[in-house]
Tab-separated table of C-alpha atoms in Angstrom:
chain	number	residue	atom	x	y	z
A	6	MET	CA	-9.134	46.173	-31.003
A	7	ASP	CA	-11.739	48.155	-29.281
A	8	SER	CA	-14.136	46.953	-32.057
A	9	VAL	CA	-13.352	43.357	-30.877
A	10	LEU	CA	-13.611	43.851	-27.154
A	11	HIS	CA	-17.688	45.807	-28.150
A	12	THR	CA	-18.790	42.804	-29.596
A	13	PRO	CA	-21.460	40.920	-28.040
A	14	VAL	CA	-19.990	37.015	-27.569
A	15	VAL	CA	-17.226	39.630	-25.786
A	16	GLN	CA	-19.436	41.453	-23.699
A	17	GLU	CA	-21.634	38.362	-22.720
A	18	GLY	CA	-18.641	36.554	-21.183
A	19	GLU	CA	-17.430	39.703	-19.105
A	20	GLN	CA	-21.116	39.379	-17.635
A	21	THR	CA	-21.030	35.984	-16.709
A	22	ASP	CA	-17.792	36.210	-15.195
A	23	ARG	CA	-19.035	39.392	-13.187
A	24	ILE	CA	-22.023	37.604	-12.375
A	25	TYR	CA	-19.707	34.827	-11.658
A	26	CYS	CA	-17.684	37.109	-9.157
A	27	SER	CA	-20.410	38.454	-7.412
A	28	GLN	CA	-21.901	34.995	-6.262
A	29	PRO	CA	-21.412	34.147	-2.650
A	30	PHE	CA	-17.779	32.081	-2.035
A	31	LEU	CA	-19.801	29.194	-1.025
A	32	LEU	CA	-21.816	28.974	-4.155
A	33	ARG	CA	-18.018	29.169	-5.975
A	34	TYR	CA	-17.179	26.268	-4.455
A	35	LYS	CA	-17.305	23.167	-6.046
A	36	ILE	CA	-16.943	19.958	-5.164
A	37	THR	CA	-14.036	19.666	-7.370
A	38	TYR	CA	-12.196	21.827	-5.665
A	39	VAL	CA	-12.273	18.690	-3.051
A	40	GLY	CA	-10.213	16.776	-5.332
A	41	THR	CA	-7.310	18.213	-5.017
A	42	CYS	CA	-6.547	16.618	-1.209
A	43	VAL	CA	-6.549	13.536	-3.102
A	44	GLY	CA	-3.689	14.247	-5.364
A	45	ILE	CA	-1.858	15.355	-1.720
A	46	ALA	CA	-2.468	12.244	-0.277
A	47	ALA	CA	-1.540	9.957	-2.353
A	48	GLN	CA	1.908	11.828	-2.762
A	49	SER	CA	2.079	11.454	1.572
A	50	VAL	CA	1.531	7.143	0.727
A	51	ALA	CA	4.026	7.819	-2.464
A	52	TRP	CA	6.706	9.054	-0.834
A	53	LYS	CA	5.795	6.263	1.868
A	54	THR	CA	6.184	3.230	-0.197
A	55	LEU	CA	9.376	5.498	-1.100
A	56	HIS	CA	10.669	5.231	2.130
A	57	THR	CA	9.826	1.712	3.716
A	58	SER	CA	9.905	-0.451	0.084
A	59	PRO	CA	13.325	-2.975	0.306
A	60	SER	CA	13.762	-2.479	-3.139
A	61	LEU	CA	14.479	0.876	-3.117
A	62	LYS	CA	16.211	1.323	0.677
A	63	TYR	CA	19.204	2.173	-2.193
A	64	PHE	CA	17.622	5.871	-2.977
A	65	ASP	CA	17.968	5.958	0.934
A	66	ILE	CA	14.494	8.802	1.495
A	67	PRO	CA	13.374	10.541	4.867
A	68	GLY	CA	10.674	9.555	6.268
A	69	ALA	CA	10.351	12.959	7.412
A	70	ILE	CA	9.208	13.607	3.453
A	71	TYR	CA	6.429	11.753	3.697
A	72	LYS	CA	4.885	13.227	6.652
A	73	ILE	CA	5.259	16.528	5.876
A	74	TRP	CA	2.906	15.376	2.818
A	75	TRP	CA	0.844	13.639	4.804
A	76	TRP	CA	0.230	16.876	7.511
A	77	GLN	CA	-0.278	19.165	4.255
A	78	ALA	CA	-2.708	16.381	3.365
A	79	VAL	CA	-4.139	16.780	6.472
A	80	ILE	CA	-4.492	20.108	6.570
A	81	THR	CA	-6.418	20.980	3.651
A	82	PHE	CA	-8.513	17.658	3.624
A	83	SER	CA	-9.882	19.677	6.782
A	84	ILE	CA	-9.979	23.129	5.202
A	85	ALA	CA	-11.771	21.749	2.218
A	86	PHE	CA	-14.228	19.888	4.007
A	87	ILE	CA	-15.029	22.263	6.366
A	88	ILE	CA	-15.675	24.841	3.018
A	89	TYR	CA	-17.961	22.484	2.146
A	90	LEU	CA	-19.806	21.583	4.942
A	91	LEU	CA	-20.526	25.808	5.359
A	92	LYS	CA	-21.909	25.160	1.835
A	93	LEU	CA	-24.021	21.869	2.878
A	94	MET	CA	-25.562	24.343	5.616
A	95	TYR	CA	-26.108	26.990	3.879
A	96	PHE	CA	-26.526	26.268	0.085
A	97	GLN	CA	-28.166	22.976	0.373
A	98	LYS	CA	-29.869	23.512	-3.292
A	99	ALA	CA	-26.501	24.160	-5.070
A	100	VAL	CA	-24.865	20.996	-2.906
A	101	TRP	CA	-28.392	19.304	-4.772
A	102	ARG	CA	-27.506	20.179	-7.558
A	103	GLU	CA	-24.309	18.959	-7.674
A	104	LEU	CA	-25.258	16.013	-6.451
A	105	ASN	CA	-27.371	15.176	-9.485
A	106	ASP	CA	-25.235	16.419	-11.880
A	107	PRO	CA	-23.923	13.874	-14.013
A	108	VAL	CA	-20.605	14.583	-14.336
A	109	ARG	CA	-19.952	16.310	-10.150
A	110	ALA	CA	-22.069	13.786	-7.872
A	111	ASN	CA	-18.667	11.484	-8.937
A	112	PHE	CA	-16.750	14.028	-7.152
A	113	PHE	CA	-19.031	13.051	-4.035
A	114	PHE	CA	-16.648	10.025	-3.719
A	115	THR	CA	-12.770	11.873	-3.164
A	116	LEU	CA	-14.012	12.556	0.376
A	117	THR	CA	-13.934	8.795	1.441
A	118	LEU	CA	-10.855	8.376	-1.232
A	119	THR	CA	-8.863	10.728	0.643
A	120	LEU	CA	-9.820	9.437	3.939
A	121	THR	CA	-8.699	6.605	3.019
A	122	PHE	CA	-5.245	7.906	1.546
A	123	LEU	CA	-4.910	9.204	4.705
A	124	THR	CA	-5.481	6.215	6.862
A	125	ILE	CA	-2.729	4.605	4.667
A	126	GLY	CA	-0.044	7.248	4.193
A	127	VAL	CA	-0.295	8.037	8.208
A	128	PRO	CA	3.093	7.664	10.760
A	129	GLU	CA	3.799	4.500	12.120
A	130	GLU	CA	3.948	6.836	16.029
A	131	TYR	CA	-0.027	8.256	15.349
A	132	GLU	CA	-1.337	4.234	13.923
A	133	PHE	CA	-2.846	2.023	16.099
A	134	LYS	CA	-5.066	-1.042	15.473
A	135	TRP	CA	-8.504	0.052	16.348
A	136	GLY	CA	-8.795	2.989	14.728
A	137	THR	CA	-7.408	1.598	11.401
A	138	CYS	CA	-10.122	-0.863	11.274
A	139	PHE	CA	-12.757	1.652	12.219
A	140	LEU	CA	-11.556	3.765	9.065
A	141	PHE	CA	-11.596	1.313	6.964
A	142	TYR	CA	-15.436	-0.033	7.891
A	143	PHE	CA	-16.441	3.595	7.216
A	144	CYS	CA	-14.884	4.386	3.913
A	145	ALA	CA	-15.300	1.017	2.319
A	146	ILE	CA	-19.224	1.051	3.719
A	147	ALA	CA	-19.798	4.665	2.511
A	148	GLU	CA	-18.231	3.441	-0.495
A	149	LEU	CA	-20.207	1.178	-1.601
A	150	PHE	CA	-23.737	2.887	-0.074
A	151	GLY	CA	-23.380	5.916	-1.396
A	152	ARG	CA	-22.730	4.428	-5.263
A	153	LEU	CA	-26.451	2.731	-4.095
A	154	LEU	CA	-27.797	6.345	-2.832
A	155	LEU	CA	-26.694	8.300	-5.935
A	156	TRP	CA	-28.223	5.970	-8.737
A	157	ARG	CA	-31.297	5.794	-6.303
A	158	VAL	CA	-31.171	9.876	-6.619
A	159	HIS	CA	-30.466	9.467	-10.378
A	160	LEU	CA	-34.057	7.515	-10.881
A	161	GLU	CA	-36.107	10.209	-8.489
A	162	VAL	CA	-34.601	13.484	-9.724
A	163	LYS	CA	-36.890	13.900	-13.237
A	164	ALA	CA	-35.773	17.274	-13.325
A	165	PHE	CA	-32.295	16.215	-15.038
A	166	ASN	CA	-34.361	13.543	-17.674
A	167	PHE	CA	-32.365	11.121	-17.506
A	168	ALA	CA	-34.228	8.866	-19.010
A	169	CYS	CA	-33.319	6.552	-21.869
A	170	GLY	CA	-37.381	5.244	-22.339
A	171	SER	CA	-38.451	1.422	-22.489
A	172	VAL	CA	-36.083	-1.304	-24.106
A	173	SER	CA	-38.047	-0.709	-27.497
A	174	ASP	CA	-36.679	2.388	-27.383
A	175	LYS	CA	-32.981	1.797	-26.279
A	176	LEU	CA	-34.000	-1.129	-29.602
A	177	VAL	CA	-34.051	2.270	-32.254
A	178	ARG	CA	-31.785	3.816	-30.400
A	179	GLU	CA	-28.897	1.465	-30.578
A	180	LEU	CA	-30.089	0.678	-34.244
A	181	SER	CA	-29.133	3.923	-35.249
A	182	GLU	CA	-26.253	4.428	-33.882
A	183	PRO	CA	-22.981	4.984	-36.292
A	184	THR	CA	-20.178	2.116	-35.986
A	185	LEU	CA	-16.932	1.287	-37.187
A	186	SER	CA	-17.934	-1.806	-39.030
A	187	HIS	CA	-20.870	-2.458	-40.963
A	188	ALA	CA	-22.198	-5.648	-38.939
A	189	PRO	CA	-25.222	-7.032	-40.228
A	190	ALA	CA	-28.905	-6.485	-38.348
A	191	GLU	CA	-28.972	-9.647	-36.339
A	192	SER	CA	-25.672	-8.889	-34.615
A	193	LYS	CA	-26.595	-5.428	-34.353
A	194	LEU	CA	-29.918	-6.537	-33.166
A	195	ARG	CA	-28.441	-8.800	-30.605
A	196	LYS	CA	-26.038	-6.258	-28.970
A	197	ALA	CA	-28.702	-3.627	-27.967
A	198	VAL	CA	-30.652	-5.932	-27.066
A	199	GLY	CA	-27.917	-7.524	-24.467
A	200	SER	CA	-26.984	-4.011	-23.794
A	201	ALA	CA	-30.223	-2.524	-22.959
A	202	ARG	CA	-30.829	-5.808	-20.876
A	203	SER	CA	-27.986	-5.484	-18.874
A	204	SER	CA	-28.851	-1.500	-18.792
A	205	GLU	CA	-31.779	-2.196	-17.095
A	206	TRP	CA	-30.355	-5.016	-14.578
A	207	LEU	CA	-28.093	-2.763	-13.285
A	208	TYR	CA	-28.963	0.734	-13.180
A	209	GLY	CA	-33.536	0.405	-13.686
A	210	LYS	CA	-35.311	1.273	-16.646
A	211	LYS	CA	-34.476	5.013	-16.244
A	212	LEU	CA	-31.200	5.381	-16.138
A	213	SER	CA	-28.670	3.906	-18.958
A	214	PHE	CA	-25.066	3.372	-19.201
A	215	ARG	CA	-25.143	6.804	-21.529
A	216	ASN	CA	-25.200	7.806	-18.360
A	217	ILE	CA	-22.166	6.841	-17.071
A	218	ASN	CA	-19.135	9.330	-17.763
A	219	LEU	CA	-15.183	9.315	-17.390
A	220	PRO	CA	-15.781	10.384	-13.805
A	221	ALA	CA	-17.383	7.276	-12.810
A	222	MET	CA	-13.767	5.877	-12.421
A	223	LEU	CA	-13.463	8.465	-9.381
A	224	SER	CA	-16.428	6.030	-7.611
A	225	LEU	CA	-14.383	2.425	-8.007
A	226	ILE	CA	-10.723	3.410	-7.568
A	227	GLY	CA	-12.038	3.686	-3.514
A	228	ASN	CA	-12.807	-0.422	-3.988
A	229	PHE	CA	-8.749	-1.251	-4.662
A	230	VAL	CA	-7.614	1.524	-2.578
A	231	SER	CA	-9.815	0.221	0.128
A	232	ALA	CA	-9.336	-3.412	-0.396
A	233	SER	CA	-5.407	-1.740	-0.435
A	234	LEU	CA	-5.767	-0.430	3.421
A	235	GLY	CA	-7.476	-3.655	4.531
A	236	SER	CA	-4.530	-6.269	3.454
A	237	LYS	CA	-2.376	-4.153	5.737
A	238	GLU	CA	-0.815	-6.730	8.078
A	239	LEU	CA	-1.882	-4.493	10.762
A	240	ILE	CA	-5.280	-5.767	10.268
A	241	LYS	CA	-5.527	-7.993	7.509
A	242	GLU	CA	-6.485	-11.069	9.831
A	243	GLU	CA	-9.658	-9.236	11.052
A	244	VAL	CA	-11.286	-7.516	7.439
A	245	GLY	CA	-8.897	-9.385	5.083
A	246	ASP	CA	-11.338	-11.634	3.194
A	247	PHE	CA	-13.770	-7.940	3.131
A	248	ALA	CA	-10.994	-6.495	1.268
A	249	ILE	CA	-11.033	-8.889	-1.232
A	250	PHE	CA	-14.818	-8.279	-1.821
A	251	LEU	CA	-13.849	-4.844	-2.373
A	252	PHE	CA	-11.337	-6.142	-4.971
A	253	SER	CA	-14.596	-7.878	-6.208
A	254	VAL	CA	-16.863	-4.913	-6.646
A	255	GLY	CA	-14.275	-2.346	-7.927
A	256	ILE	CA	-13.328	-4.894	-10.759
A	257	PHE	CA	-16.646	-6.252	-11.190
A	258	TYR	CA	-17.841	-2.649	-12.033
A	259	TYR	CA	-14.428	-1.120	-13.697
A	260	PHE	CA	-15.437	-3.118	-16.201
A	261	MET	CA	-18.541	-2.688	-17.196
A	262	VAL	CA	-17.320	1.495	-16.605
A	263	LEU	CA	-14.350	0.605	-19.339
A	264	VAL	CA	-16.287	-1.099	-21.774
A	265	THR	CA	-18.777	2.052	-21.725
A	266	VAL	CA	-16.600	4.179	-22.016
A	267	TYR	CA	-14.888	2.505	-24.505
A	268	ARG	CA	-18.161	2.742	-26.452
A	269	GLN	CA	-18.765	6.237	-26.144
A	270	LEU	CA	-15.042	7.094	-27.646
A	271	SER	CA	-15.691	4.363	-30.943
A	272	VAL	CA	-18.754	6.551	-30.943
A	273	GLY	CA	-17.546	9.896	-31.315
A	274	ALA	CA	-18.347	13.270	-29.591
A	275	GLY	CA	-21.901	12.872	-29.586
A	276	GLU	CA	-24.065	13.022	-26.701
A	277	GLY	CA	-23.099	11.601	-24.048
A	278	ALA	CA	-19.482	11.152	-25.492
A	279	ILE	CA	-16.372	11.512	-23.185
A	280	TRP	CA	-15.275	14.559	-26.154
A	281	SER	CA	-17.729	16.554	-24.865
A	282	LEU	CA	-16.678	17.247	-21.870
A	283	PRO	CA	-15.075	20.826	-20.786
A	284	GLN	CA	-12.014	21.845	-21.886
A	285	GLU	CA	-10.914	22.599	-18.806
A	286	MET	CA	-11.563	19.295	-18.032
A	287	HIS	CA	-9.720	17.126	-20.212
A	288	PRO	CA	-7.316	16.242	-17.427
A	289	ALA	CA	-9.319	14.097	-15.813
A	290	LEU	CA	-8.935	11.494	-19.106
A	291	PHE	CA	-5.775	10.510	-17.277
A	292	PHE	CA	-8.918	8.405	-14.807
A	293	LEU	CA	-8.272	5.899	-17.156
A	294	VAL	CA	-4.773	5.127	-15.889
A	295	ALA	CA	-5.299	4.418	-11.808
A	296	PRO	CA	-8.163	2.572	-12.072
A	297	PRO	CA	-5.628	-1.097	-13.558
A	298	CYS	CA	-3.023	0.405	-11.676
A	299	ALA	CA	-4.658	0.632	-8.502
A	300	ALA	CA	-5.812	-2.582	-9.169
A	301	ALA	CA	-2.197	-3.925	-9.516
A	302	ALA	CA	-1.124	-2.696	-6.318
A	303	ALA	CA	-4.018	-3.577	-4.531
A	304	LEU	CA	-3.853	-8.064	-5.819
A	305	SER	CA	-0.055	-7.398	-4.762
A	306	ASP	CA	-1.285	-6.224	-0.909
A	307	ILE	CA	-3.501	-8.813	-1.170
A	308	GLN	CA	-1.597	-11.727	-2.855
A	309	GLY	CA	1.213	-11.168	-1.128
A	310	ASN	CA	3.358	-11.183	-4.204
A	311	PHE	CA	3.019	-10.103	-7.427
A	312	THR	CA	1.677	-12.067	-9.209
A	313	LEU	CA	1.057	-13.126	-13.294
A	314	SER	CA	-2.566	-11.242	-12.730
A	315	CYS	CA	-1.019	-8.281	-11.068
A	316	LYS	CA	1.358	-8.296	-13.694
A	317	LEU	CA	-1.576	-8.052	-16.291
A	318	LEU	CA	-2.788	-5.246	-14.519
A	319	PHE	CA	-0.137	-3.127	-14.612
A	320	PHE	CA	0.358	-3.308	-18.284
A	321	PHE	CA	-2.671	-2.350	-18.778
A	322	GLY	CA	-2.129	1.038	-17.121
A	323	MET	CA	1.082	1.391	-19.005
A	324	PHE	CA	-1.088	0.950	-22.331
A	325	MET	CA	-3.451	3.295	-21.219
A	326	TYR	CA	-0.378	5.642	-21.007
A	327	LEU	CA	-0.152	5.418	-24.296
A	328	LEU	CA	-3.215	6.388	-25.324
A	329	MET	CA	-2.390	9.735	-23.125
A	330	ALA	CA	0.323	9.641	-25.086
A	331	ARG	CA	-1.675	9.999	-28.409
A	332	SER	CA	-4.045	12.539	-27.454
A	333	MET	CA	-0.985	14.880	-26.199
A	334	HIS	CA	-3.050	17.558	-28.035
A	335	LEU	CA	-5.596	18.081	-25.970
A	336	PHE	CA	-3.511	18.260	-22.858
A	337	VAL	CA	-1.436	21.175	-24.431
A	338	THR	CA	-4.071	22.948	-25.242
A	339	THR	CA	-6.116	22.586	-21.973
A	340	PRO	CA	-5.674	25.705	-20.039
A	341	PHE	CA	-3.710	25.085	-16.452
A	342	SER	CA	-6.855	24.836	-13.493
A	343	LEU	CA	-7.249	22.701	-10.413
A	344	ALA	CA	-8.871	20.223	-13.190
A	345	TRP	CA	-5.255	19.596	-13.804
A	346	TRP	CA	-5.115	17.088	-10.036
A	347	ALA	CA	-6.865	14.623	-11.877
A	348	PHE	CA	-2.709	14.560	-13.708
A	349	THR	CA	-1.570	13.450	-10.053
A	350	PHE	CA	-3.234	10.932	-8.726
A	351	PRO	CA	-2.728	8.012	-11.835
A	352	MET	CA	1.010	8.996	-11.840
A	353	VAL	CA	1.288	7.994	-7.790
A	354	ALA	CA	-1.242	4.779	-8.695
A	355	ALA	CA	1.377	3.536	-10.952
A	356	GLY	CA	4.244	4.763	-9.367
A	357	LEU	CA	2.771	2.610	-6.024
A	358	SER	CA	2.616	-0.628	-8.987
A	359	ALA	CA	5.755	0.346	-10.576
A	360	ALA	CA	7.431	-0.575	-6.883
A	361	LYS	CA	5.870	-2.985	-5.896
A	362	TRP	CA	6.402	-4.458	-9.227
A	363	SER	CA	10.140	-3.899	-9.087
A	364	GLY	CA	10.481	-5.363	-5.700
A	365	LYS	CA	9.251	-8.593	-6.871
A	366	SER	CA	10.545	-9.021	-10.124
A	367	SER	CA	14.120	-10.769	-11.155
A	368	LEU	CA	15.784	-8.232	-13.839
A	369	THR	CA	18.093	-6.323	-12.784
A	370	LEU	CA	17.841	-2.966	-13.929
A	371	LEU	CA	14.425	-3.144	-11.761
A	372	GLN	CA	16.738	-4.110	-8.955
A	373	PRO	CA	19.742	-0.950	-7.811
A	374	ARG	CA	22.428	-1.466	-5.731
A	375	CYS	CA	24.518	-0.045	-3.597
A	376	PRO	CA	28.122	0.146	-6.160
C-alpha cells in the first residue's frame, strides 16, 4: 500500500489537491455552482403546480410546501449571486476565463433561468402585474443579448483557439470524418458544404457547430421558461406576442443544437464530442430531456390547451428518458457532486409537462378522483 501511495501519479494528484485547496475561496467558486439554484427554484414551481392544478387537487398538496421551496430558492440564489459578484469584483480574469470556456460559459444563463423560475413560482400574495412584466422583459432580453454577447466574445478571444478555418478547411474535415454508413462522395460533399455554410451563417468564420456542446442546452431552455412566464393570465395581454417570439427562437435554436449534439454522438468520442466531458459532468446528459418537456409546457401555456404539438414535444422528451436509461452505466459510475443538480431540473420539466397533459387528457388513469 505504501508503494502505491508514493507513485508519481498519486503524488501529483495530492499536489494538485493541495494547490487547489490553497487558493482563495472566490477562485474555487465556479459559475457551475450557481446552477444548483435552478433545481431549487424549479422545485418551487413544481410544488406550486401540484397545489394549483385542478387535475391534481385529489392529492391535496398544501400551499406552504411550495412557499418553503420558493423562499429557500430566493435565499440560495441571493447567496450564490453575491458570492459570484464578489468574485467578479476581485478576480476579473478568473471570470473572464470562465466566460470564454466552451462549457462553463453556458452556465451563465442559469442566473436568468433561476430568476425566471422564481418569478413563476412567486406566492400569490407577493405577485403584482408590473413587477412580473419587468422581470419577464429583463430575463428575456438578457437571455437573447447574452447569447449574442457570448458569440461575440468567442469570436474576439484567440487564446482558446476556437477557429475552424475557411470553408475549404471544413470540407476537408467533413470528408475525412468517419460515418456510420458508406455514403457516396457526392452526398458527403453536399452535406459538408451545407454544414460549413450554415455554420458560418450562424456563428461567423471563426466558429462552427463543433463549438456547441451539451451544456449549450442551458442557453435555450430559458426561452421556453420565459415563454411560460409570458403566458400567465396576469401579463398575457401585455407580453403574449413576445412570449410567442421567444418560443419560436427557442425551437429554432433547439433543433440546431440537437442535431449538432446528436451528430457528435454518432461520430464518437473524438474532439468536441459530448463524451469528452469529464466524468463528473455526465449528469449533464439529462439536459437532453429538459428542452422538449419545457417546450411542451410553454406551448400548452401559450395555446391554453395541451394540443397535438404539445404531445409530440412531451413524448419526444420521454423518448430522451429512454436514451438516458440506455446510458445508465455512465451515471452509476459517476461520483456524487454538485453536478448532479443537472438531474433535478429535467425531472421537474418533465413533471410540469406531465401535469399539464393529465389536466387535458381523457384517460381515466390520468384523472384521479376521490373514492
